[in-house]
Structures are given as structure tokens and as C-alpha cells.
Coordinates of C-alpha atoms in Angstrom, one line a residue:
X1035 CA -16.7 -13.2 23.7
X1036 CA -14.1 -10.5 23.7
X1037 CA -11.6 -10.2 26.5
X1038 CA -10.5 -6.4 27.0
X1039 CA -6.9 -5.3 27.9
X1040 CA -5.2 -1.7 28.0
X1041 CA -2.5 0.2 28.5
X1042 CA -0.9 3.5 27.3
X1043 CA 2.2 4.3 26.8
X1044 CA 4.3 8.2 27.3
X1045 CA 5.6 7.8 24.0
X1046 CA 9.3 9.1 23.3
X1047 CA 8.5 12.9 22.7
X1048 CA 6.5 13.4 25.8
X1049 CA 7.4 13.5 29.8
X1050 CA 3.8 12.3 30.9
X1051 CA 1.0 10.3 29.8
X1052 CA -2.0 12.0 28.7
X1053 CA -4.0 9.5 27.7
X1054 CA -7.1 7.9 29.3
X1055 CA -9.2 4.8 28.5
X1056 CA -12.1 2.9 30.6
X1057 CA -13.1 -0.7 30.0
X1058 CA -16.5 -2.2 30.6
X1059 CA -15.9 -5.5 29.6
X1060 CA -19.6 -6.7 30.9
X1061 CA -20.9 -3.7 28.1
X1062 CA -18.3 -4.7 25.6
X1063 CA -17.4 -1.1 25.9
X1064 CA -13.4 0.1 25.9
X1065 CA -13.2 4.6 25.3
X1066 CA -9.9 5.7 24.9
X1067 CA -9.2 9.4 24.8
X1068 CA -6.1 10.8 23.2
X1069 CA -4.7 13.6 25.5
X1070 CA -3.2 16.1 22.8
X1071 CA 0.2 16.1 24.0
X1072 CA 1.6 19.5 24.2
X1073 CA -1.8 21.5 24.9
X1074 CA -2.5 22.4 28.4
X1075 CA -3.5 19.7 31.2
X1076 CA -4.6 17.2 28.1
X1077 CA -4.7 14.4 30.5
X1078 CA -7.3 16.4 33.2
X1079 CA -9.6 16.8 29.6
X1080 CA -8.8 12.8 28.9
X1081 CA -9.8 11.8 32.5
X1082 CA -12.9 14.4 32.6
X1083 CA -13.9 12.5 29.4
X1084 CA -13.5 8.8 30.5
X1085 CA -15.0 9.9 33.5
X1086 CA -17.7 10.9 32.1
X1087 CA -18.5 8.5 29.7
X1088 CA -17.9 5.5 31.6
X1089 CA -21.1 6.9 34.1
X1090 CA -23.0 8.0 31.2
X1091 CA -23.1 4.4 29.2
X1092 CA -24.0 2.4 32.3
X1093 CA -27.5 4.5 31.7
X1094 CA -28.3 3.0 28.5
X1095 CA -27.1 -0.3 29.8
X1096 CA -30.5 -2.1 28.6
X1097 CA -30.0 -0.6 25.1
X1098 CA -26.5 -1.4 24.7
X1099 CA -27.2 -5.5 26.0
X1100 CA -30.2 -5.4 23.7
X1101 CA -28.4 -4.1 20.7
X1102 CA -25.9 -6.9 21.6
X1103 CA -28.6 -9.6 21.4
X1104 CA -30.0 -8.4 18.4
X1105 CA -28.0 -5.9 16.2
X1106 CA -30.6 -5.3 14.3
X1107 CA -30.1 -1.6 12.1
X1108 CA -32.6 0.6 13.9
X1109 CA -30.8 -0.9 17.1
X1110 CA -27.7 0.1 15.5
X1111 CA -28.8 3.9 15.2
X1112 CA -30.1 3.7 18.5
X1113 CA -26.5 3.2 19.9
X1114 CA -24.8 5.3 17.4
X1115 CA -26.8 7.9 18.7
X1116 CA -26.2 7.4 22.2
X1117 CA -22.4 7.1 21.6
X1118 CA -22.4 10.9 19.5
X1119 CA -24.5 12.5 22.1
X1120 CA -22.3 10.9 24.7
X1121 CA -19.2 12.4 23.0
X1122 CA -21.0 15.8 22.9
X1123 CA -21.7 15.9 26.1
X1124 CA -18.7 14.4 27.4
X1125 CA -16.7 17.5 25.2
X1126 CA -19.6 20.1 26.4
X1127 CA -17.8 18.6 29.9
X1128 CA -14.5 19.7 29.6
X1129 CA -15.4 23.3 27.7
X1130 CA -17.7 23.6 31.0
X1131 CA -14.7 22.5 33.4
X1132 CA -12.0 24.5 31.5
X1133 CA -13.9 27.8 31.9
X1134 CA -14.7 27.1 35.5

């Protein structure tokens, strides 16, 4: 059993926090996104993207408790799967709100 704890941190070069993280302790699941300090509204594309992700993996909440169970390799690809095309769509996201 894991126990899950985060926080970020401004750093010494910035004046805000960018970053953004979710943790779904119950999935085993923690995203952090990095919010590329110094590029425009970094932490809107960080929260955009936890946002998004965090809804998105409680839809393949059977897979990711199954894979848990049994980790077995083609489970294994399932999720690997699931996390790229989450990513993806999660960036496909942001691009989509930036050009709004």
C-alpha cells in the first residue's frame, strides 16, 4: 500500500507556481505536470492537463484496479496505452484551449 503526498514548490527563479499535480490514491494514480516557467499562462496548460486527466482515468477505473490485481504484460500495455492516449488528448486539450 502506497500512501500519496504532494506539494510544489515556486522555486527561487520564478514569482508563481506553475505547476499542477492530482492524486488518486484509491487508483494509485499521482500526474504531475511541469508548467514551463517563463512561457505564457504555464500553469492554466498545467491545470487544463490535471484537469483533464484526473476525469479521464476514473473511466478506465476497472482496467487500472484489474491491472493492479494482476499485472500481468498484456495488462501492462493495456494501461500504457491508456496513459499515452490520455497524455495526447490531455495536450490535444490545451492546443484546443490556447487557440480558443
Amino acid at each position: 500500500m502506497f500512501k500519496f503526498y504532494g506539494a510544489t514548490d515556486v522555486g527561487v527563479k520564478r514569482d508563481h507556481n506553475e505547476d499542477a499535480y492530482f492524486i488518486n490514491s484509491e487508483l494509485g494514480l499521482l500526474v504531475l505536470c511541469d508548467g514551463m516557467g517563463g512561457h505564457n499562462a504555464g500553469e492554466v496548460a498545467s491545470e487544463i492537463a490535471v484537469n483533464f486527466l484526473n476525469k479521464y482515468f476514473l473511466n478506465y477505473k476497472g482496467q487500472i484496479e484489474a491491472y493492479t490485481n494482476d499485472p500481468s504484460p498484456e495488462k501492462r500495455s493495456s494501461i500504457k496505452a491508456i496513459i499515452g492516449k490520455g497524455i495526447e488528448k490531455a495536450s490535444n486539450k490545451i492546443w484546443q484551449e490556447a487557440n480558443d
